[in-house]
Coordinates of C-alpha atoms in Angstrom, one line a residue:
M1 CA -30.4 -24.0 124.3
D2 CA -32.3 -27.3 124.3
I3 CA -32.6 -30.3 122.0
N4 CA -35.7 -28.9 120.3
T5 CA -33.8 -25.8 119.2
I6 CA -31.0 -27.9 117.7
I7 CA -33.5 -30.2 115.9
Q8 CA -35.3 -27.0 114.6
A9 CA -32.0 -25.6 113.3
L10 CA -31.1 -28.9 111.6
G11 CA -34.6 -29.2 110.2
G12 CA -34.5 -25.7 108.8
L13 CA -31.0 -26.3 107.3
S14 CA -32.2 -29.6 105.7
M15 CA -35.3 -27.9 104.2
F16 CA -33.0 -25.1 102.9
L17 CA -30.7 -27.6 101.2
L18 CA -33.6 -29.5 99.7
A19 CA -35.0 -26.2 98.5
M20 CA -31.7 -25.2 96.8
R21 CA -31.6 -28.5 95.0
L22 CA -35.2 -28.2 93.8
M23 CA -34.7 -24.6 92.6
T24 CA -31.5 -25.5 90.7
E25 CA -32.9 -28.7 89.0
G26 CA -36.3 -27.1 88.3
L27 CA -34.9 -23.9 86.8
T28 CA -32.3 -25.8 84.7
L29 CA -35.1 -28.0 83.4
F30 CA -37.4 -25.1 82.7
A31 CA -34.7 -23.1 80.9
G32 CA -33.8 -26.2 78.8
N33 CA -31.0 -25.6 76.2
R34 CA -31.3 -21.8 76.6
L35 CA -28.7 -21.7 79.4
K36 CA -26.4 -24.0 77.5
H37 CA -26.8 -21.8 74.4
L38 CA -25.9 -18.8 76.6
L39 CA -22.8 -20.5 78.0
G40 CA -21.7 -21.8 74.6
N41 CA -22.3 -18.7 72.5
W42 CA -22.0 -15.6 74.7
T43 CA -18.6 -16.1 76.3
S44 CA -16.3 -15.0 73.5
T45 CA -14.3 -12.9 75.9
P46 CA -13.5 -13.4 79.6
W47 CA -15.5 -10.2 80.5
R48 CA -18.5 -11.6 78.7
G49 CA -17.9 -14.9 80.4
V50 CA -18.1 -13.1 83.8
G51 CA -21.4 -11.5 82.8
V52 CA -22.8 -14.9 81.7
G53 CA -21.5 -16.6 84.8
I54 CA -23.3 -14.0 87.0
L55 CA -26.5 -14.2 85.0
V56 CA -26.8 -18.0 84.8
T57 CA -25.8 -18.6 88.4
G58 CA -28.3 -16.0 89.6
L59 CA -31.0 -17.7 87.6
V60 CA -30.3 -21.3 88.6
Q61 CA -29.1 -20.5 92.1
S62 CA -26.2 -22.9 91.9
S63 CA -22.6 -22.2 91.1
S64 CA -21.9 -25.9 91.1
A65 CA -24.4 -26.6 88.3
V66 CA -22.9 -23.8 86.2
T67 CA -19.4 -25.0 86.9
V68 CA -20.3 -28.6 85.8
A69 CA -21.9 -27.3 82.6
T70 CA -18.8 -25.1 81.9
I71 CA -16.4 -28.1 82.4
G72 CA -18.5 -30.0 79.9
F73 CA -18.1 -27.2 77.3
V74 CA -14.3 -27.1 77.9
N75 CA -14.0 -30.9 77.5
A76 CA -16.0 -30.7 74.3
G77 CA -13.8 -27.9 72.9
I78 CA -16.6 -25.4 72.8
L79 CA -15.0 -23.1 75.4
S80 CA -11.3 -22.4 75.9
L81 CA -9.9 -22.4 79.4
R82 CA -9.7 -18.6 79.3
Q83 CA -13.3 -18.2 78.4
A84 CA -14.3 -20.8 81.0
M85 CA -12.3 -19.0 83.7
G86 CA -14.4 -15.8 83.1
V87 CA -17.6 -17.9 83.6
I88 CA -16.2 -19.4 86.8
F89 CA -15.2 -16.0 88.2
G90 CA -18.7 -14.8 87.3
T91 CA -20.4 -17.7 89.3
N92 CA -18.7 -16.4 92.4
V93 CA -20.5 -13.1 92.0
G94 CA -23.8 -14.7 90.9
T95 CA -23.9 -16.9 93.9
T96 CA -24.2 -13.8 96.1
M97 CA -27.8 -13.5 94.9
T98 CA -28.7 -16.0 97.6
A99 CA -27.4 -13.7 100.3
W100 CA -29.6 -10.9 98.9
L101 CA -32.6 -13.1 98.8
V102 CA -32.1 -14.1 102.5
S103 CA -31.4 -10.6 103.7
L104 CA -34.0 -8.5 101.8
V105 CA -36.8 -11.0 101.5
G106 CA -36.2 -13.5 104.3
F107 CA -36.1 -11.0 107.1
G108 CA -38.2 -8.2 105.6
F109 CA -41.7 -9.4 106.4
K110 CA -43.8 -12.4 107.5
I111 CA -42.3 -15.3 105.5
E112 CA -45.5 -17.4 105.4
A113 CA -47.3 -14.7 103.5
L114 CA -44.9 -15.2 100.6
A115 CA -43.7 -18.8 100.9
L116 CA -47.1 -20.7 101.2
P117 CA -48.7 -19.2 98.1
I118 CA -45.5 -19.9 96.1
L119 CA -45.5 -23.5 97.5
V120 CA -49.2 -24.0 96.5
V121 CA -48.5 -22.8 92.9
G122 CA -45.3 -24.8 92.6
V123 CA -46.8 -28.1 93.8
G124 CA -49.9 -27.5 91.6
L125 CA -47.7 -27.0 88.5
R126 CA -45.7 -30.1 89.4
L127 CA -48.8 -32.3 89.7
L128 CA -50.9 -30.9 86.9
A129 CA -48.5 -29.7 84.2
S130 CA -48.3 -32.0 81.2
S131 CA -44.9 -30.9 79.8
T132 CA -41.6 -31.6 81.5
R133 CA -40.6 -28.0 81.1
W134 CA -43.5 -26.7 83.2
K135 CA -43.0 -29.4 85.7
G136 CA -39.5 -28.1 86.1
L137 CA -40.9 -24.6 86.8
G138 CA -43.2 -26.2 89.4
D139 CA -40.2 -27.8 91.1
A140 CA -38.4 -24.4 91.1
L141 CA -41.3 -22.6 92.7
T142 CA -41.7 -25.4 95.2
G143 CA -38.0 -25.0 96.1
F144 CA -38.5 -21.3 96.3
G145 CA -41.3 -21.7 98.8
L146 CA -39.3 -24.3 100.9
F147 CA -36.4 -21.9 100.7
F148 CA -38.2 -19.3 102.8
L149 CA -39.9 -21.8 105.1
G150 CA -36.5 -23.4 105.9
L151 CA -35.0 -19.9 106.4
D152 CA -37.9 -19.1 108.8
L153 CA -37.1 -22.3 110.9
L154 CA -33.4 -21.3 110.9
K155 CA -34.2 -17.8 112.1
E156 CA -36.4 -19.0 114.9
A157 CA -33.8 -21.6 116.0
F158 CA -31.0 -19.0 116.0
E159 CA -33.1 -16.6 118.0
G160 CA -33.5 -19.4 120.6
I161 CA -29.8 -20.0 120.5
A162 CA -29.0 -16.3 120.9
S163 CA -31.1 -16.1 124.1
S164 CA -28.9 -18.6 125.8
F165 CA -25.7 -16.6 125.1
S166 CA -24.7 -13.4 126.8
A167 CA -24.0 -10.3 124.7
N168 CA -20.4 -10.4 125.9
L169 CA -19.8 -13.9 124.5
G170 CA -21.3 -12.9 121.2
A171 CA -19.0 -9.8 121.0
G172 CA -16.0 -11.9 122.0
V173 CA -16.7 -14.4 119.2
S174 CA -17.3 -11.7 116.7
T175 CA -13.9 -10.1 117.1
N176 CA -12.1 -13.5 116.7
W177 CA -11.6 -13.3 112.9
A178 CA -9.6 -16.5 112.6
G179 CA -12.2 -18.4 114.5
M180 CA -15.1 -17.0 112.4
I181 CA -13.3 -17.7 109.2
L182 CA -12.9 -21.3 110.4
I183 CA -16.6 -21.5 111.3
G184 CA -17.6 -20.3 107.8
F185 CA -15.2 -22.7 106.1
V186 CA -16.5 -25.7 108.2
A187 CA -20.1 -24.7 107.5
T188 CA -19.5 -24.8 103.8
L189 CA -17.5 -28.1 104.1
L190 CA -20.3 -29.8 106.0
T191 CA -23.2 -28.6 103.9
Q192 CA -21.3 -28.7 100.6
S193 CA -23.1 -25.4 99.8
S194 CA -21.7 -22.0 100.2
S195 CA -25.2 -20.6 99.9
A196 CA -26.4 -22.7 102.9
A197 CA -23.3 -21.6 104.9
I198 CA -24.0 -17.9 104.0
A199 CA -27.7 -18.4 105.0
I200 CA -26.6 -19.8 108.4
I201 CA -24.2 -16.9 108.9
L202 CA -26.8 -14.3 108.0
T203 CA -29.3 -15.9 110.2
A204 CA -26.9 -16.1 113.1
S205 CA -26.1 -12.4 112.6
A206 CA -29.7 -11.4 112.5
G207 CA -30.3 -13.4 115.7
G208 CA -27.5 -11.5 117.5
I209 CA -25.2 -14.5 118.0
I210 CA -22.3 -12.9 116.1
G211 CA -21.5 -9.3 115.4
F212 CA -21.1 -7.7 112.0
E213 CA -17.3 -7.9 111.8
G214 CA -17.3 -11.6 112.9
A215 CA -20.1 -12.4 110.3
A216 CA -18.1 -10.7 107.6
A217 CA -15.0 -12.9 108.5
A218 CA -17.3 -16.0 108.5
V219 CA -18.5 -15.0 105.0
I220 CA -14.9 -15.0 103.8
G221 CA -14.5 -18.4 105.4
A222 CA -17.6 -19.7 103.6
N223 CA -16.2 -18.5 100.3
L224 CA -12.9 -20.2 101.0
G225 CA -14.9 -23.4 101.9
T226 CA -16.0 -23.8 98.3
T227 CA -12.4 -24.6 97.4
S228 CA -12.8 -27.9 99.3
T229 CA -15.6 -28.9 96.8
A230 CA -13.4 -27.9 93.9
A231 CA -10.4 -29.8 95.3
L232 CA -12.5 -33.0 95.7
A233 CA -13.7 -32.5 92.1
T234 CA -10.1 -32.8 90.8
F235 CA -9.8 -36.5 91.7
K236 CA -10.4 -38.8 88.8
A237 CA -11.4 -35.7 86.7
T238 CA -10.2 -34.9 83.2
P239 CA -7.2 -32.5 82.8
A240 CA -9.6 -29.7 81.6
A241 CA -11.7 -30.2 84.7
K242 CA -8.7 -30.2 87.0
R243 CA -7.4 -26.9 85.4
L244 CA -10.8 -25.3 85.8
A245 CA -11.1 -26.5 89.4
L246 CA -7.7 -25.0 90.1
S247 CA -8.7 -21.7 88.6
H248 CA -11.8 -21.7 91.0
I249 CA -9.5 -22.5 94.0
G250 CA -7.0 -19.8 93.0
F251 CA -9.8 -17.2 92.6
N252 CA -11.3 -18.0 96.0
L253 CA -8.0 -18.1 97.8
I254 CA -6.6 -14.9 96.4
T255 CA -9.9 -13.1 96.8
G256 CA -10.2 -14.3 100.4
I257 CA -6.7 -13.3 101.3
V258 CA -7.1 -9.8 99.8
A259 CA -10.5 -9.4 101.5
L260 CA -9.1 -10.4 104.8
C261 CA -6.1 -8.0 104.5
L262 CA -8.5 -5.2 103.5
L263 CA -11.3 -6.2 105.9
P264 CA -11.3 -2.9 108.0
L265 CA -11.3 -0.8 104.8
M266 CA -14.0 -2.9 103.2
L267 CA -16.2 -2.8 106.2
G268 CA -15.9 1.0 106.2
L269 CA -16.8 1.1 102.5
V270 CA -19.8 -1.2 103.1
N271 CA -21.1 1.1 105.9
L272 CA -20.8 4.1 103.5
L273 CA -22.6 2.3 100.7
G274 CA -25.2 1.0 103.2
D275 CA -25.9 4.5 104.4
A276 CA -26.2 5.7 100.8
L277 CA -28.6 2.8 99.9
D278 CA -30.5 3.3 103.2
I279 CA -29.8 -0.3 104.4
E280 CA -27.4 0.6 107.2
S281 CA -29.9 -0.6 109.8
T282 CA -30.1 -4.0 108.3
P283 CA -27.0 -6.1 109.2
T284 CA -28.0 -9.0 106.9
A285 CA -28.2 -6.6 103.9
L286 CA -24.9 -5.1 104.8
L287 CA -23.4 -8.6 104.9
A288 CA -24.9 -9.4 101.5
L289 CA -23.4 -6.2 100.2
F290 CA -20.0 -7.2 101.7
H291 CA -20.3 -10.6 100.1
T292 CA -20.9 -9.1 96.7
L293 CA -18.2 -6.4 97.0
F294 CA -15.4 -8.7 97.8
N295 CA -16.3 -11.1 95.0
L296 CA -16.4 -8.2 92.6
L297 CA -13.0 -7.2 94.0
G298 CA -11.7 -10.7 93.1
V299 CA -13.0 -10.4 89.5
I300 CA -11.3 -7.0 89.2
I301 CA -8.0 -8.5 90.5
M302 CA -8.1 -11.8 88.7
L303 CA -9.5 -11.1 85.3
P304 CA -6.6 -9.0 84.0
L305 CA -4.3 -11.9 85.1
A306 CA -6.6 -14.6 83.4
N307 CA -4.3 -15.1 80.4
R308 CA -1.2 -15.7 82.4
F309 CA -3.0 -17.8 85.0
A310 CA -4.5 -19.9 82.1
S311 CA -1.0 -20.3 80.6
L312 CA 0.2 -21.6 83.9
L313 CA -2.7 -24.0 84.3
E314 CA -2.3 -25.3 80.7
R315 CA 1.1 -26.6 81.6
L316 CA -0.4 -28.8 84.3
F317 CA -2.4 -32.1 84.1
H318 CA -1.7 -33.2 80.5
S319 CA -3.6 -36.2 79.2
A320 CA -2.1 -38.6 76.7
E321 CA -4.4 -37.2 74.0
E322 CA -3.4 -33.6 74.7
D323 CA 0.3 -34.5 74.4
I324 CA -0.5 -36.1 71.0
E325 CA -2.4 -33.2 69.6
R326 CA 0.0 -30.5 70.6
P327 CA 2.8 -30.0 67.9
H328 CA 6.3 -30.3 69.4
Y329 CA 8.3 -28.9 66.5
L330 CA 6.1 -26.4 64.7
D331 CA 6.4 -22.7 65.5
A332 CA 4.6 -19.9 63.7
T333 CA 7.7 -17.8 63.7
L334 CA 9.3 -20.2 61.1
S335 CA 6.7 -19.4 58.5
G336 CA 8.8 -16.7 57.0
T337 CA 11.8 -19.0 56.5
P338 CA 10.6 -22.0 54.4
V339 CA 13.8 -24.0 54.8
L340 CA 13.5 -24.0 58.5
A341 CA 9.8 -24.5 58.4
V342 CA 10.2 -27.6 56.2
S343 CA 12.8 -29.0 58.6
A344 CA 10.5 -28.6 61.5
L345 CA 7.6 -30.0 59.5
K346 CA 9.6 -33.2 58.8
Q347 CA 10.3 -33.7 62.5
E348 CA 6.6 -33.3 63.3
L349 CA 5.5 -35.7 60.5
L350 CA 8.0 -38.3 61.8
R351 CA 6.5 -37.9 65.2
L352 CA 3.0 -38.2 63.8
S353 CA 4.0 -41.4 62.0
D354 CA 5.3 -43.0 65.2
I355 CA 2.1 -42.0 67.0
L356 CA 0.0 -43.5 64.3
V357 CA 2.0 -46.8 64.2
N358 CA 1.6 -47.1 68.0
L359 CA -2.1 -46.5 67.7
L360 CA -2.5 -49.2 65.0
R361 CA -0.5 -51.7 67.0
D362 CA -2.6 -51.1 70.1
A363 CA -5.7 -51.5 67.9
L364 CA -4.4 -54.9 66.6
S365 CA -3.6 -56.2 70.1
G366 CA -3.5 -55.3 73.7
P367 CA -6.1 -54.2 76.4
H368 CA -7.0 -50.9 74.9
S369 CA -10.7 -50.1 74.6
I370 CA -12.4 -48.7 71.6
P371 CA -13.3 -45.4 73.3
E372 CA -9.7 -44.8 74.2
L373 CA -8.6 -45.5 70.7
K374 CA -11.2 -43.1 69.4
R375 CA -9.8 -40.4 71.7
R376 CA -6.3 -41.0 70.4
A377 CA -7.5 -41.0 66.8
E378 CA -9.2 -37.6 67.4
A379 CA -6.0 -36.3 68.9
I380 CA -4.1 -37.4 65.8
H381 CA -6.7 -35.7 63.6
T382 CA -6.2 -32.5 65.6
L383 CA -2.4 -32.8 65.2
G384 CA -2.8 -33.4 61.4
A385 CA -5.0 -30.3 61.2
A386 CA -2.3 -28.3 63.0
I387 CA 0.3 -29.5 60.5
A388 CA -2.0 -28.5 57.6
N389 CA -2.5 -25.1 59.1
F390 CA 1.2 -24.7 59.6
I391 CA 1.9 -25.6 55.9
T392 CA -0.7 -23.2 54.6
G393 CA 0.8 -20.4 56.7
I394 CA 4.3 -20.7 55.1
R395 CA 5.0 -17.7 52.9
P396 CA 4.7 -18.9 49.2
D397 CA 6.7 -15.9 47.9
A398 CA 9.8 -17.0 49.9
M399 CA 10.0 -20.6 48.8
E400 CA 11.5 -22.4 45.8
H401 CA 9.5 -24.7 43.6
S402 CA 11.1 -27.9 45.1
T403 CA 10.0 -26.6 48.6
A404 CA 6.5 -26.1 47.4
N405 CA 6.4 -29.7 46.1
E406 CA 7.8 -31.0 49.5
L407 CA 5.0 -29.1 51.3
A408 CA 2.4 -30.6 49.0
S409 CA 3.7 -34.1 49.7
A410 CA 3.7 -33.4 53.4
L411 CA 0.1 -32.2 53.2
Y412 CA -1.0 -35.4 51.6
A413 CA 0.9 -37.5 54.1
A414 CA -0.7 -35.7 57.0
R415 CA -4.1 -36.3 55.5
Y416 CA -3.4 -40.0 55.1
Y417 CA -2.2 -40.3 58.7
Q418 CA -5.5 -38.7 59.8
E419 CA -7.6 -41.0 57.8
S420 CA -5.7 -44.1 58.9
A421 CA -6.1 -43.1 62.5
Q422 CA -9.9 -42.7 62.1
L423 CA -10.1 -46.4 61.0
A424 CA -8.1 -47.7 64.0
P425 CA -11.2 -48.4 66.2
G426 CA -12.4 -50.6 63.3
L427 CA -9.2 -52.7 63.6
R428 CA -9.8 -53.1 67.3
R429 CA -13.4 -54.2 66.7
L430 CA -12.3 -56.8 64.2
A431 CA -9.6 -58.1 66.6
Q432 CA -12.2 -58.4 69.4
D433 CA -14.8 -60.0 67.1
Q434 CA -12.6 -63.0 66.4
V435 CA -14.2 -64.8 69.3
L436 CA -17.3 -65.1 67.0
L437 CA -15.3 -67.3 64.6
S438 CA -13.9 -70.8 64.4
G439 CA -12.2 -73.0 61.9
A440 CA -10.9 -71.7 58.6
E441 CA -12.6 -68.2 58.8
K442 CA -10.9 -67.6 62.2
T443 CA -7.6 -68.6 60.8
A444 CA -8.0 -66.3 57.7
V445 CA -8.9 -63.3 59.9
S446 CA -6.0 -64.0 62.2
T447 CA -3.7 -64.2 59.1
L448 CA -4.9 -60.8 57.9
L449 CA -4.3 -59.2 61.3
Q450 CA -0.8 -60.7 61.4
Q451 CA -0.1 -59.4 58.0
A452 CA -1.3 -56.0 59.1
E453 CA 1.1 -56.2 62.0
R454 CA 4.0 -57.0 59.7
C455 CA 3.2 -54.0 57.5
L456 CA 3.8 -51.8 60.6
E457 CA 7.3 -53.3 61.3
P458 CA 9.6 -52.1 58.5
E459 CA 10.4 -48.4 58.0
L460 CA 9.6 -47.5 54.5
S461 CA 12.4 -45.5 52.8
G462 CA 10.6 -44.5 49.6
D463 CA 10.9 -48.1 48.2
H464 CA 7.8 -48.4 46.1
L465 CA 8.6 -52.1 45.3
Q466 CA 8.7 -53.0 49.0
A467 CA 5.4 -51.1 49.5
R468 CA 3.8 -53.0 46.6
E469 CA 4.9 -56.3 48.1
L470 CA 3.4 -55.4 51.5
V471 CA 0.2 -54.2 50.1
E472 CA -0.2 -57.2 47.8
A473 CA 0.3 -59.6 50.7
L474 CA -2.2 -57.6 52.7
R475 CA -4.8 -57.7 49.9
N476 CA -4.4 -61.4 49.4
A477 CA -5.0 -62.0 53.1
H478 CA -8.0 -59.6 52.9
R479 CA -9.5 -61.5 49.9
D480 CA -9.0 -64.8 51.6
A481 CA -10.6 -63.7 54.9
R482 CA -13.5 -62.2 53.0
R483 CA -14.1 -65.4 51.1
Q484 CA -13.9 -67.5 54.2
L485 CA -16.4 -65.3 56.1
L486 CA -18.9 -65.4 53.2
E487 CA -18.6 -69.2 53.0
A488 CA -19.2 -69.5 56.8
A489 CA -22.3 -67.3 56.4
V490 CA -23.6 -69.5 53.5
Q491 CA -23.1 -72.6 55.6
G492 CA -25.0 -71.1 58.5
N493 CA -22.0 -70.9 60.8
L494 CA -22.2 -67.1 60.9
Q495 CA -25.1 -64.8 61.3
V496 CA -25.7 -62.1 58.8
V497 CA -25.5 -59.3 61.4
D498 CA -22.1 -60.5 62.5
L499 CA -21.0 -61.0 58.9
D500 CA -21.7 -57.4 58.1
T501 CA -19.7 -56.2 61.1
L502 CA -16.8 -58.5 60.3
L503 CA -16.6 -57.5 56.6
E504 CA -16.6 -53.9 57.6
G505 CA -13.8 -54.6 60.0
L506 CA -11.8 -56.3 57.2
D507 CA -12.2 -53.3 54.9
F508 CA -11.3 -50.8 57.6
S509 CA -8.2 -52.9 58.5
R510 CA -6.9 -53.1 55.0
R511 CA -7.6 -49.4 54.3
A512 CA -6.0 -48.2 57.5
I513 CA -2.7 -50.0 56.8
E514 CA -2.7 -49.0 53.1
L515 CA -3.1 -45.3 54.1
R516 CA -0.3 -45.6 56.5
I517 CA 2.0 -47.1 53.8
K518 CA 1.0 -44.4 51.3
A519 CA 1.7 -41.7 53.9
G520 CA 5.1 -43.2 54.7
L521 CA 6.1 -43.2 51.0
L522 CA 5.1 -39.6 50.6
F523 CA 7.0 -38.6 53.8
H524 CA 10.2 -40.4 52.9
T525 CA 10.0 -39.2 49.2
S526 CA 9.5 -35.6 50.3
Q527 CA 12.7 -35.8 52.3
N528 CA 14.7 -36.2 49.1
A529 CA 14.3 -32.6 47.9
E530 CA 16.2 -33.3 44.6
A531 CA 14.0 -36.2 43.7
V532 CA 10.8 -34.2 44.4
A533 CA 12.1 -31.3 42.3
I534 CA 12.7 -33.6 39.3
H535 CA 9.5 -35.6 39.7
P536 CA 6.9 -34.3 42.1
V537 CA 4.9 -37.0 43.8
S538 CA 1.1 -36.6 43.7
E539 CA -1.7 -38.6 45.0
A540 CA -2.4 -40.0 41.6
D541 CA 1.2 -41.2 41.4
L542 CA 0.9 -43.1 44.6
T543 CA -2.5 -44.6 43.6
K544 CA -0.9 -45.8 40.3
S545 CA 2.2 -47.1 42.1
L546 CA 0.2 -49.1 44.6
N547 CA -2.5 -50.0 42.1
T548 CA -5.2 -49.0 44.6
D549 CA -7.8 -48.4 41.9
Q550 CA -8.7 -52.1 41.9
Y551 CA -10.3 -51.5 45.3
P552 CA -13.0 -48.9 46.1
N553 CA -12.2 -46.1 48.5
L554 CA -13.5 -46.9 51.9
P555 CA -14.7 -44.5 54.5

């Protein structure tokens, strides 16, 4: 083995990796939104997710690309963790398509006869096509041609390497399962591609460097090597991405351990199937069959356990937003007992109130960014929706009239909390935009924000007089700030674009605080069941009490 052989092997591997990237990016571009539609709409069950994972990974030739897209769907709430796990399991089977390409096409005939025409068509499309979609197909075909040319270089290099080893050395290596597993693992770790590692193993097997059993152990190691990529992906990732990466790691670890324990039996089964399929004389095809079979075995083992596995993963890696949106006190089993349901509901509304107050305080001051506040506001909206669903699920035939009134008040309160949270980013924007101001207008805006902060301090106890005083002081500050901003604009001290933004921030601030106060009145009034039974509190009652008709409803 000389330096030229090593350079040829590395060059072939480099061409192979480049080809895989071109194929993945080109096919993804050519398919456009079709693959995303397939992932988002055809994965209603874990089994269908497996099928979609196999199909999409086989098409784009990259389990990593499919995994990234799947994580995006989980983060967007389009896919649940259970659905996404089915897709991830399927990608492990779909990625075996590369092994079949290498074994059946790469070693079956003269590679140049197929690769060069494909390369010509691919480059031609890339240069001449007018649409981005067809340029993507050109990239994919170019990658396909380079795939086989790189494979040809690898094959020639490994044939040269094989000639420098004795048959005894090759046999000795092939029986050392632990060593071969490590080689497969390191190959995937270095190339960051299990497909490339599998291609190296198949090429080495075809060149006679390692025997069939050793190559099978190396294939298991290459499959385990993909866990390193998944583990690296968990750093600085979202909780959903971390859970999905752990499901990938768990699948590969369990599948690898089972395949290793059953290796003699599986090799015997592969030989039987190879004889039936008339591929027993092609070691690379047998290895591709082994690769497919043990990943299918993993799906058969893991998919029935997917729900329990997902439940375990969902208890890990909580974000602040996920903790907010998950009810702490509501339980569907309470729906048949309205008294207990109302008690739990009050606890959850009190928690929602505290979360909202903290959000509004952070919006008024502190280092919190607008995107962070938006995420927390969305989490509050999700919690409010869960509260509303819980209320509508309580059996109406088992409740008294006073209980029904309490639930109506609670439903209004939850809605007000949701609406107030959605306006919190507007508060933060107004607080940040104070730097645009000076003089009287800056003082007026600062006074409004201070009054808003004071409105968050006291705990309302159903005292409508106290609420009116707070709201009136807030509105006075709002009117004064609005007048000062308009005067500044007239005098040329404030640009019209900035004026519009600031006025919108003023309105959002006032509206957010008023909604919080109205929700607090409803919540505390609903806790007095006797008062509610005598005089139910409606939205119209609150509007009249706080005299909110003199201001238009704001978004």
